[in-house]
XYZ file of C-alpha atoms in Angstrom:
593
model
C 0.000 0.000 0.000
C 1.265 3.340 -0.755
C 1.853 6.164 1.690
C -1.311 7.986 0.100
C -3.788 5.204 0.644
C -2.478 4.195 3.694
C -2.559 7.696 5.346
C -6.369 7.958 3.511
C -7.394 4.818 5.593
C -6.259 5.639 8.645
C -8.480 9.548 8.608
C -5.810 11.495 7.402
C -6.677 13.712 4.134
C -2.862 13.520 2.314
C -1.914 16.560 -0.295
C -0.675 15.194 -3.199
C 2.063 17.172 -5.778
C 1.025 19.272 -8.214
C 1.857 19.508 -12.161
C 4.156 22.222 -11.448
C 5.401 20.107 -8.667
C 6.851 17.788 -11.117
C 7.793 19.889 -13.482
C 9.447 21.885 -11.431
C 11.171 18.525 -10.335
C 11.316 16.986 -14.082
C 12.993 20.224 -14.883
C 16.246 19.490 -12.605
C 16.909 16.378 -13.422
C 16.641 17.182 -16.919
C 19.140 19.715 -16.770
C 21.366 17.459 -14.187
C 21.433 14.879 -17.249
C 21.461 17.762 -19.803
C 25.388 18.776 -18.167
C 26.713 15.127 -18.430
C 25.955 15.443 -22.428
C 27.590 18.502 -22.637
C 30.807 17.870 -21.062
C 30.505 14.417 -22.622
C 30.060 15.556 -26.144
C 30.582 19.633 -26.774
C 33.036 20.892 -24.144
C 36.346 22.059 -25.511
C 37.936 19.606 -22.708
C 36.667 16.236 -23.443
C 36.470 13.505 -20.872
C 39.023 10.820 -22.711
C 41.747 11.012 -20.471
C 42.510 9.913 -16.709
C 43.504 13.322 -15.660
C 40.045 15.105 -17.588
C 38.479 12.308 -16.290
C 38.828 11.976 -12.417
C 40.897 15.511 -12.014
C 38.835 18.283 -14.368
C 42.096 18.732 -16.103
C 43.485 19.967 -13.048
C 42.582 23.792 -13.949
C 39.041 24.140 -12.479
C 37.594 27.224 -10.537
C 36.940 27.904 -6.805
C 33.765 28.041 -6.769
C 32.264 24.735 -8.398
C 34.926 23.114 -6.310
C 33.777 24.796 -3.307
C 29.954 24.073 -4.233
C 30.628 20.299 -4.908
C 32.117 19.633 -1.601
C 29.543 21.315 0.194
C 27.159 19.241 -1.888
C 28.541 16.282 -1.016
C 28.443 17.216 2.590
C 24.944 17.850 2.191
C 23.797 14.509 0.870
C 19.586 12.859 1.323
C 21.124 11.463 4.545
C 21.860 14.483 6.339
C 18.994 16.335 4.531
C 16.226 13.976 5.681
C 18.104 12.356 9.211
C 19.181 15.379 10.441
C 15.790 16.668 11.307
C 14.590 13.557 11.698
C 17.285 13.102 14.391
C 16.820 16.548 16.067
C 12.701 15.581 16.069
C 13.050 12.182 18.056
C 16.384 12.920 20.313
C 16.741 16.387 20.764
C 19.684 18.760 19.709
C 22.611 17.480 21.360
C 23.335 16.516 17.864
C 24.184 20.030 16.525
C 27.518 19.863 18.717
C 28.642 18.297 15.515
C 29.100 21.399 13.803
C 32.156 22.216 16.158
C 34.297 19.053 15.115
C 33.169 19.124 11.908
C 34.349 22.769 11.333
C 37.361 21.662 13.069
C 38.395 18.779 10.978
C 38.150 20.871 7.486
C 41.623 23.054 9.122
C 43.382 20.480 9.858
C 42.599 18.715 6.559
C 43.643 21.483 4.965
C 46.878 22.237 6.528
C 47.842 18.620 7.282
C 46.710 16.823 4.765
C 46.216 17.874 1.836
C 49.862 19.325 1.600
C 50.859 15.843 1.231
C 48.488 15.053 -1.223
C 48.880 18.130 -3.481
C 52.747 17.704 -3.333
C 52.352 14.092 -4.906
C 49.504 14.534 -7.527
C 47.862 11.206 -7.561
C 45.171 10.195 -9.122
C 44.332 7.992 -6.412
C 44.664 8.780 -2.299
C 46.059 5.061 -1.840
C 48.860 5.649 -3.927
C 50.123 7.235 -1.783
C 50.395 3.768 0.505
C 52.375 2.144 -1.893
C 54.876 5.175 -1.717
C 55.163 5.002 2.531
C 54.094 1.582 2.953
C 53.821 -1.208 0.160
C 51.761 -2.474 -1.882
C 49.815 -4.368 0.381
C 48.462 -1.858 2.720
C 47.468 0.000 -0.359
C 45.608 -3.133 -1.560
C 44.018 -3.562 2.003
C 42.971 0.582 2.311
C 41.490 0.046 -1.553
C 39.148 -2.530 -0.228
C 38.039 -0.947 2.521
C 37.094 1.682 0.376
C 35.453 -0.121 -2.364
C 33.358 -2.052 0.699
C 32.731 1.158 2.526
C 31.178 3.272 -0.936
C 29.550 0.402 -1.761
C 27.622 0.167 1.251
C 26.752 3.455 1.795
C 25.711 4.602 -1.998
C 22.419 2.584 -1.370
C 21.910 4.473 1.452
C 22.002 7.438 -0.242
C 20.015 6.442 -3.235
C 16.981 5.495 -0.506
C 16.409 8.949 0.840
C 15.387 10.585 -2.058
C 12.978 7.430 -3.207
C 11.620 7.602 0.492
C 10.689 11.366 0.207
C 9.181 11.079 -3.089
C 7.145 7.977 -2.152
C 5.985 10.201 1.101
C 4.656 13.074 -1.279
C 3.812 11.301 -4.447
C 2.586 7.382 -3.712
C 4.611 6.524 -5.852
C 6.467 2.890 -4.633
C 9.889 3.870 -3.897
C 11.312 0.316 -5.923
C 10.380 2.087 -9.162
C 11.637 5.622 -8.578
C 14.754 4.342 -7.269
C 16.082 2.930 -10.096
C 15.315 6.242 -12.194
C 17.069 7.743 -10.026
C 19.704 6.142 -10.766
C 19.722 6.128 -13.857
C 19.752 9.677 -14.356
C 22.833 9.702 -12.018
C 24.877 7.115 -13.879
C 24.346 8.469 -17.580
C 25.744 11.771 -16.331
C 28.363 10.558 -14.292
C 29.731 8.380 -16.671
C 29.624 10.351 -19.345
C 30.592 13.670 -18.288
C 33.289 12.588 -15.739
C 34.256 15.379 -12.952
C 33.516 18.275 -14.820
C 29.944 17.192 -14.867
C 30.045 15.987 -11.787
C 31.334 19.324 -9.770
C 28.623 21.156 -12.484
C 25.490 19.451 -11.645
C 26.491 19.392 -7.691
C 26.892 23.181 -7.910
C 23.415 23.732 -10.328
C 21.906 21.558 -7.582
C 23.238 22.932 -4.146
C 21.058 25.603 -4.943
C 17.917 23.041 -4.847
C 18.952 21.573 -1.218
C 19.683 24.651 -0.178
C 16.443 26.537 -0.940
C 14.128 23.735 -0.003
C 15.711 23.760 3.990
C 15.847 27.620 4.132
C 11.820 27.373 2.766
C 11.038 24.393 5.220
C 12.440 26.520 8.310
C 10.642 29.987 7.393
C 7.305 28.707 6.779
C 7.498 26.742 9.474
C 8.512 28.978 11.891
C 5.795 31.458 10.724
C 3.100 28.856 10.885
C 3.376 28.380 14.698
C 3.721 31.355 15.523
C 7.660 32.655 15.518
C 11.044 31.344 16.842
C 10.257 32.571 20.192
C 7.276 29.732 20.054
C 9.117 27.018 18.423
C 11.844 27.351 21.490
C 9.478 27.481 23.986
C 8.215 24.231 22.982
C 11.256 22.616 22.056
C 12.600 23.422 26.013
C 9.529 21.968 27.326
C 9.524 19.296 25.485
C 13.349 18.713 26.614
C 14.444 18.774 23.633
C 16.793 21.808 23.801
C 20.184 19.998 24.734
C 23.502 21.087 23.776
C 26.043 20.758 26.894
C 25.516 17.031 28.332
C 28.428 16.504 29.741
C 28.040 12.846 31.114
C 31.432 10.678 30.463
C 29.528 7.843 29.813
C 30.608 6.308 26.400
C 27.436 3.977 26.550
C 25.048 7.196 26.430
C 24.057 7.696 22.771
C 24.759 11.588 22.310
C 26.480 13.612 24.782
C 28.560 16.698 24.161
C 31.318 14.333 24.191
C 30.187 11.625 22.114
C 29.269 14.119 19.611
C 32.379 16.226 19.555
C 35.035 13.909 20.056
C 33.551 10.757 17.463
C 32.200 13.094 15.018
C 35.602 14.438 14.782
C 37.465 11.433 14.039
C 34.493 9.947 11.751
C 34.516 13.319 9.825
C 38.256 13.610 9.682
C 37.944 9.754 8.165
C 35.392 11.184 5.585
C 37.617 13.830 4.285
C 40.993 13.417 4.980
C 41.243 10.369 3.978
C 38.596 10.427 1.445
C 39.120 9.726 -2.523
C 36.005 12.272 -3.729
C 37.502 14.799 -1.830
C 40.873 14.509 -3.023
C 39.954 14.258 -6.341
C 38.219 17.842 -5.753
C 40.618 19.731 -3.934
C 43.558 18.478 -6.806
C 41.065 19.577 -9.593
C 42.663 23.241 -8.539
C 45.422 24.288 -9.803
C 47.100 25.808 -6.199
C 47.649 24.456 -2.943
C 46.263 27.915 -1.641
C 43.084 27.006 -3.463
C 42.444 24.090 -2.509
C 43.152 25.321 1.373
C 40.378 27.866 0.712
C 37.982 25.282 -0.661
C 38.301 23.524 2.198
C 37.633 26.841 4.695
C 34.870 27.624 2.836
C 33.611 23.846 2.976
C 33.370 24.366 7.182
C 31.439 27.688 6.401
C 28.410 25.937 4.633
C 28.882 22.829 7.352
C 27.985 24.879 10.318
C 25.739 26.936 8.300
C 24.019 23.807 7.007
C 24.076 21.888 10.444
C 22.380 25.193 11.811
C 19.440 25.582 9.586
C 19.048 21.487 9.935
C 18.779 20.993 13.627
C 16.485 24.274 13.489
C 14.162 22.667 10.905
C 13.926 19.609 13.470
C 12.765 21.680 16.214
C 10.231 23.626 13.767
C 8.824 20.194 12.706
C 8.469 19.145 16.450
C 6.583 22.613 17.175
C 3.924 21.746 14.640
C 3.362 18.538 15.648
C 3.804 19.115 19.323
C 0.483 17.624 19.856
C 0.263 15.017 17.126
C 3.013 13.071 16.047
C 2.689 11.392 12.364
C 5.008 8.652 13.036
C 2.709 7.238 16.314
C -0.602 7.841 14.095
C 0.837 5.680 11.111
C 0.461 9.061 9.007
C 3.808 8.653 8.100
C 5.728 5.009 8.224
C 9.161 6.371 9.377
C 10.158 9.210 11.470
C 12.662 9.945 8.251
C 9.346 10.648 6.817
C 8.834 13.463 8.562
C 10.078 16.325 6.759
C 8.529 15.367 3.263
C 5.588 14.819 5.249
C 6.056 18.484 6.104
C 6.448 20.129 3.147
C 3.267 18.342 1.624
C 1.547 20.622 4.935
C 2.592 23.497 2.923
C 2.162 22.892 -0.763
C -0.887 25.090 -0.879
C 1.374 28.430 1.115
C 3.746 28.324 -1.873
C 2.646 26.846 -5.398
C 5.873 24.351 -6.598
C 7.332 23.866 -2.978
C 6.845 20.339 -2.647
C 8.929 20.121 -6.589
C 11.070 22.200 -5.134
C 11.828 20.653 -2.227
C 11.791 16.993 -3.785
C 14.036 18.365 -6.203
C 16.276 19.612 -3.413
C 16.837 15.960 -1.858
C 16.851 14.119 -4.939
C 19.886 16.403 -5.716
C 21.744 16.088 -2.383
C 21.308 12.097 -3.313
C 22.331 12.882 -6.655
C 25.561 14.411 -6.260
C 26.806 11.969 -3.262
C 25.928 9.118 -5.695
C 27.625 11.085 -8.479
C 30.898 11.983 -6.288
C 31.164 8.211 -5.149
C 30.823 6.665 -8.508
C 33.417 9.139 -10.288
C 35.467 8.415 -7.171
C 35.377 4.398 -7.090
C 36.198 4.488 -10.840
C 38.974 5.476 -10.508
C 40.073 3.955 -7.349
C 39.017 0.578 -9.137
C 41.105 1.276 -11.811
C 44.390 2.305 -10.681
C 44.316 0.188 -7.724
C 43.158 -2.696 -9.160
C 42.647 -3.135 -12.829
C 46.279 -1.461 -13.896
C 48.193 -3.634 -11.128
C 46.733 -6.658 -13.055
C 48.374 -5.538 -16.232
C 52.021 -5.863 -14.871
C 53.946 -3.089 -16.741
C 51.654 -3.442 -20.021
C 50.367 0.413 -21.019
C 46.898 1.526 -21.115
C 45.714 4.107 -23.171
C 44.053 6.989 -22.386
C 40.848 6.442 -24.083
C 40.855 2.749 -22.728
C 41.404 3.971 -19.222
C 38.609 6.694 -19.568
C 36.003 3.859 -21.266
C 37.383 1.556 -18.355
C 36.267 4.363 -15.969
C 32.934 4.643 -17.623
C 31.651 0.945 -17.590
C 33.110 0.636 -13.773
C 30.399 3.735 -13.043
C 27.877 1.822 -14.778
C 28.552 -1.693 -13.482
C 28.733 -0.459 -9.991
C 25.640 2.015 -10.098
C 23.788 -1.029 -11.019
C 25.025 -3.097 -8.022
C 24.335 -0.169 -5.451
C 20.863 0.393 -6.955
C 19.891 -3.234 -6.193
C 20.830 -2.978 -2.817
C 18.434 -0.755 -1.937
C 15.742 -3.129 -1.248
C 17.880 -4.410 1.649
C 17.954 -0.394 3.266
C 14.756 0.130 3.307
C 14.558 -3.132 5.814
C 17.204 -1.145 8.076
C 16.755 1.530 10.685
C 17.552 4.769 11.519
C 19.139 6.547 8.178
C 21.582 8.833 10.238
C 22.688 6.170 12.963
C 23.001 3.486 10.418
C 25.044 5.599 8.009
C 27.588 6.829 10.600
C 27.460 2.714 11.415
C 28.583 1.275 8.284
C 31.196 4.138 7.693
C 32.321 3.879 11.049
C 33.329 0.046 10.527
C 36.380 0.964 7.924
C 36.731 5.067 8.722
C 39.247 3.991 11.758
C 41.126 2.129 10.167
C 41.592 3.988 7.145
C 41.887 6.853 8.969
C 44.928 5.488 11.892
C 46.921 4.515 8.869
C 46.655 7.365 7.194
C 47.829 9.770 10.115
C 50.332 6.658 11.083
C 51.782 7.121 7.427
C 51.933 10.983 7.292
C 52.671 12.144 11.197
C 54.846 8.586 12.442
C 57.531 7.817 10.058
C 58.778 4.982 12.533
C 55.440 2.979 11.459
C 56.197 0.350 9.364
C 54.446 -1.284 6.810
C 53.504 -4.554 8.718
C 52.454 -2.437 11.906
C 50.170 -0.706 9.188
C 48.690 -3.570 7.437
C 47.709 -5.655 11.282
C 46.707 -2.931 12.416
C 44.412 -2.037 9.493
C 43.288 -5.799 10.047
C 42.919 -5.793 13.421
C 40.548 -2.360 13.317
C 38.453 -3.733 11.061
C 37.653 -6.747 12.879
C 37.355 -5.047 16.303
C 34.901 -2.436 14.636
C 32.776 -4.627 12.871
C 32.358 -6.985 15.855
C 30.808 -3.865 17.587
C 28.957 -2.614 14.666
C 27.285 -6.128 13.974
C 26.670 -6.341 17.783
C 24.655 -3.184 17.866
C 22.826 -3.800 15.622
C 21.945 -6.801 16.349
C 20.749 -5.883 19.517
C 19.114 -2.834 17.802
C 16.864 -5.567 15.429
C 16.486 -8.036 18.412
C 14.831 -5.271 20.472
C 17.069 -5.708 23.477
C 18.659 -2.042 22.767
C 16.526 0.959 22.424
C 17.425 4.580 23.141
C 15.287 6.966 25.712
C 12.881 9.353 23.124
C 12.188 12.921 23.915
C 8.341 12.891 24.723
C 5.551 12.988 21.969
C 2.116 13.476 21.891
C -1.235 12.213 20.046
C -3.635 14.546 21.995
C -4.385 17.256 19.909
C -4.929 15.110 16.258
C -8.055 15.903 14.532
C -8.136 12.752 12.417
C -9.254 9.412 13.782
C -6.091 6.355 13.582
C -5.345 3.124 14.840
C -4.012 2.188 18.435
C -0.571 0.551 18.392
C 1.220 -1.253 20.776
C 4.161 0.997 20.744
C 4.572 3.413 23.604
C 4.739 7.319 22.755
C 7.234 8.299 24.182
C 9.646 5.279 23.979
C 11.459 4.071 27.030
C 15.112 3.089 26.743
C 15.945 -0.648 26.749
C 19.591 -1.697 27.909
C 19.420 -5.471 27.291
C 22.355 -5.963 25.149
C 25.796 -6.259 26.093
C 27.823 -3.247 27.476
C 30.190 -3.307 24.493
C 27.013 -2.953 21.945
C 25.698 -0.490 23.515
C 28.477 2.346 23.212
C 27.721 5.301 21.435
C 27.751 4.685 17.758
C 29.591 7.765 17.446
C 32.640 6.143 19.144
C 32.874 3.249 16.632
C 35.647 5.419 14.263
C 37.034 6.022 17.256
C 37.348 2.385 18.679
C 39.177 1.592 15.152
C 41.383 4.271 15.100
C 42.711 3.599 18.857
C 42.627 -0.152 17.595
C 44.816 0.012 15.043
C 47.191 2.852 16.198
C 47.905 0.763 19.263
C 48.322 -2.897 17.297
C 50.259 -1.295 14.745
C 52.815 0.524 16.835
C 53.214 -2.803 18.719
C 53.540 -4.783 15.843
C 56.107 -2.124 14.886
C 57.872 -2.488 17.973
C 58.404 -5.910 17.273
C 59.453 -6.167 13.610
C 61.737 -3.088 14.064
C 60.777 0.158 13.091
C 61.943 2.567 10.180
C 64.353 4.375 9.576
C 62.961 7.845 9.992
C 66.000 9.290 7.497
C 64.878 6.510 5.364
C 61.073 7.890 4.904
C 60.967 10.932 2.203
C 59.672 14.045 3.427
C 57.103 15.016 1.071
C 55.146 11.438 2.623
C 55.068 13.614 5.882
C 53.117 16.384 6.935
C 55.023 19.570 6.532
C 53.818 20.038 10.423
C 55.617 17.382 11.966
C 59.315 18.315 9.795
C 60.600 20.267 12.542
C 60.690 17.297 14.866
C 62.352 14.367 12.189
C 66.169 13.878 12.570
C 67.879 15.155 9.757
C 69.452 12.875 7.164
C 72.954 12.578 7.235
C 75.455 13.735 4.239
C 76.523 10.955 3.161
C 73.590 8.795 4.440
C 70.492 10.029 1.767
C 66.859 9.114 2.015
C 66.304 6.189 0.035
C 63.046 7.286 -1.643
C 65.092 10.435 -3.333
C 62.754 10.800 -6.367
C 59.028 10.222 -5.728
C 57.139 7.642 -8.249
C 54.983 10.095 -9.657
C 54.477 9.497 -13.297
C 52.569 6.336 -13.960
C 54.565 4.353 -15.741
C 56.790 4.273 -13.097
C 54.125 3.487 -10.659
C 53.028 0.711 -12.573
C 56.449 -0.767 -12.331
C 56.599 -0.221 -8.606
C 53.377 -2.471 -8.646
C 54.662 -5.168 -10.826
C 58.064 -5.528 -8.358
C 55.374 -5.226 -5.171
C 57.875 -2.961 -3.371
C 57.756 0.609 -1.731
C 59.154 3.762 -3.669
C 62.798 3.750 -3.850
């Protein structure tokens, strides 16, 4: 049954979208697909190379850059689970805007130097150059496993939201979806990419700003909203409890969010693919600053829109009435409240997630390609060449082959629960490990490569052990987190009684190990494999700090190496830079020397 008859049977008179609606909506995606064929076909730089392909030619401006990443940032997860979040838990949440804001710095000024030094096309490259070539291999699956998990995730939201406003069955607009997203990726590389996240920014961001003023108007003001968002509890942003087993707390926020988000982007392939699509370090710095501008700003108008949805339905919550099947319902369900205030919101708004879907998809399957390809498909050739337009057609079937895959996993999501605590789930399994070995590799030049690759190992298997735990316990229903309180009183259509409880009591069942914050899971990897691998390292001997070039390490940490003697030179004097000679580093499975 579709969200429109259901919500019909139950005494609840649903809006449905207008013609404008969807052609405001059509409209978008038209032009989305519209920029793949141009940068496919009639741009002056066309997409048959690796560097056009995955880099935009290296020359691209500022602002698309800029625009992309905060695109990215503002995927259908965040759009819809944010508020959804801030609804059901209260704002303790929006503490994430400090690490978050915090982690773009110190990606920009000790990280990316690294990266923009060496010009890779791919972010493990840079393993086989400080480790070997079997970290890199391990870090490449993680990656693969970790982008192929998510992507369905983020293909979900935007079927969800348009099955909440339209009845259509979310199966069937899915796979339009992405459709639409593959035929422009793949054809129109980064350039269309960075082009189509930028046109539709501008979609997510108008559709939140739209939510949060009519909202706030409709119940009377801000001073109303906060005055029922405090007595309702919700208003929480300094919980200072210790207590790693208490889902959000300023700490839990702050502290995991940090290393989860520092995961996401320093050690992230789509965003160093981005930031080394501009030609200057100094740009690519400011694209980063300017990246924790529209964070906080984002995370701000998000947590606000949760605590406007919560003032409207104070008294009569859609989720306990079955007017909506899933709280991350709830903000569709919204803006179908006000489709008759402004004519084309609802299109607009779709529009608006279906882009922040859009682009993540976009960003991960541009990404993947060529992670797939010069991690795994050019190692396989041993020292034979590829040619440029085999390596760009390579790149093109990869986004098609694996768009496919990730669409047909999205049957399995929509079995799952909550979209924002099961996203930060299954990238928290692999984000600490890929993120200790990173930091190992750039701020520890004593790490060696077998410390790096156990560790890796060992993080994965400590993190996933939690992760499957949790949730576990999570399906079994003997772990279920406290509520802030709702309310049914004040409906004025009739609907079933359930046997859930309205305001939902916490259940602590499971064991203590499952029921630590998700939040903490990057955090568990990270201090997982940081410890095995500098044990490990201890054991098999460490390196030779003189021994590790300095352009592997972060220009911050240069003042505190011991110089290399005279007559004792770095072995890694020339950095394997061009491919060719990468490829023949591969084929002798050894480290850059």
């Amino acid at each position: 049954m579709d969200p429109l008859e259901q919500s019909t049977k139950l005494g609840f008179t649903p809006k449905a979208m207008s013609i404008l609606d969807y052609s405001i909506f059509c409209t978008l995606m038209l032009f989305s697909t519209l920029i793949g064929v141009y940068f496919a076909f009639f741009a002056k730089q066309k997409q048959n190379t690796t560097a056009e392909y995955l880099m935009g030619g290296k020359n691209m401006a500022i602002f698309p850059i800029t625009m992309s990443l905060i695109a990215s940032y503002i995927s259908g997860v965040s759009m819809l689970g944010v508020p959804a979040e801030i609804y059901t838990y209260g704002t303790q949440y929006a503490a994430v805007l400090i690490s978050e804001a915090l982690v773009c710095f110190v990606t920009a000024y000790v990280f990316m130097p690294v990266f923009y030094k060496l010009q890779l096309y791919s972010s493990f490259e840079y393993l086989l150059l400080r480790y070997d070539s079997s970290v890199r291999l391990l870090l490449s699956v993680l990656y693969c496993i970790m982008t192929i998990s998510y992507t369905p995730l983020i293909i979900y939201i935007p079927a969800l939201a348009f099955s909440q406003v339209s009845g259509a069955n979310l199966h069937i607009v899915a796979p339009i979806t992405c459709a639409i997203c593959i035929f422009y990726t793949s054809l129109g590389g980064l350039r269309a990419v960075v082009w189509t996240d930028t046109l539709q920014s501008f979609s997510m961001i108008s559709g939140i700003l739209v939510v949060t003023i009519l909202g706030t108007l409709d119940v009377g003001g801000f001073g109303v909203v906060m005055e029922r968002a405090a007595n309702s509890d919700r208003l929480e942003f300094f919980n200072l409890d210790p207590d790693p087993l208490v889902r959000h707390t300023f700490w839990t926020v702050t502290i995991g969010n940090f290393f989860m988000w520092l995961a996401h982007l320093a050690a992230n392939q789509a965003i160093l693919q981005r930031c080394l699509a501009l030609p200057t370090i100094e740009k690519a710095k400011r694209a980063l600053i300017s990246l924790a501008v529209g964070t906080v700003i984002f995370v701000i108008f998000s947590v606000y829109s949760g605590l406007v949805i919560y003032a409207k339905y104070h008294e009569c919550d859609p989720v306990h009435t079955q007017a909506i099947r899933k709280v991350d319902q709830i903000l569709p369900f919204t803006v179908m409240d006000f489709s008759n205030t402004i004519p084309g919101f609802p299109g607009l708004f779709i529009a608006g997630v279906f882009s922040a879907a859009l682009s993540s998809m976009s960003t991960n399957l541009n990404s993947l390609s060529g992670v797939i390809l010069q991690d795994f498909i050019k190692p396989c050739l041993r020292g034979r060449q590829m040619s440029e337009k085999a390596a760009s057609t390579t790149m093109k079937v990869i986004v098609v082959v694996v768009g496919t895959f990730c669409t047909a996993l999205v049957f399995v999501v929509d079995k799952l629960g909550a979209i924002i605590q099961l996203s930060r789930t299954i990238s928290g399994v692999t984000a600490g490990a890929m993120l200790g070995i990173f930091v190992l590799g750039m701020t520890v030049p004593w790490i060696n490569a077998k410390g790096a690759l156990i560790g890796g190992i060992s993080s994965l298997f400590v993190a996933g052990w939690v992760a499957f735990g949790s949730q576990q316990a999570i399906a079994s229903g003997s772990l279920r987190f406290q509520t802030k309180p709702m309310s049914v009183e004040g409906c004025s259509y009739a609907f079933p009684p359930t046997n859930s409880t309205i305001n939902g009591q916490a259940i602590e069942e499971a064991f203590w190990v499952f029921r630590i914050s998700y939040l903490y899971l990057t955090v568990i990897g990270f201090v997982t494999m940081v410890l095995i691998a500098t044990l490990v390292t201890l054991i098999t001997g460490p390196n030779d700090p003189r021994k590790v070039h300095r352009d592997l390490l972060s220009p911050l940490v240069h003042r505190f190496l011991p110089l290399a003697d005279k007559d004792d030179e770095p072995v890694a004097e020339t950095l394997l830079v061009n491919e060719t000679e990468y490829i023949k580093a591969l084929a002798s499975e050894g480290p850059a020397k």
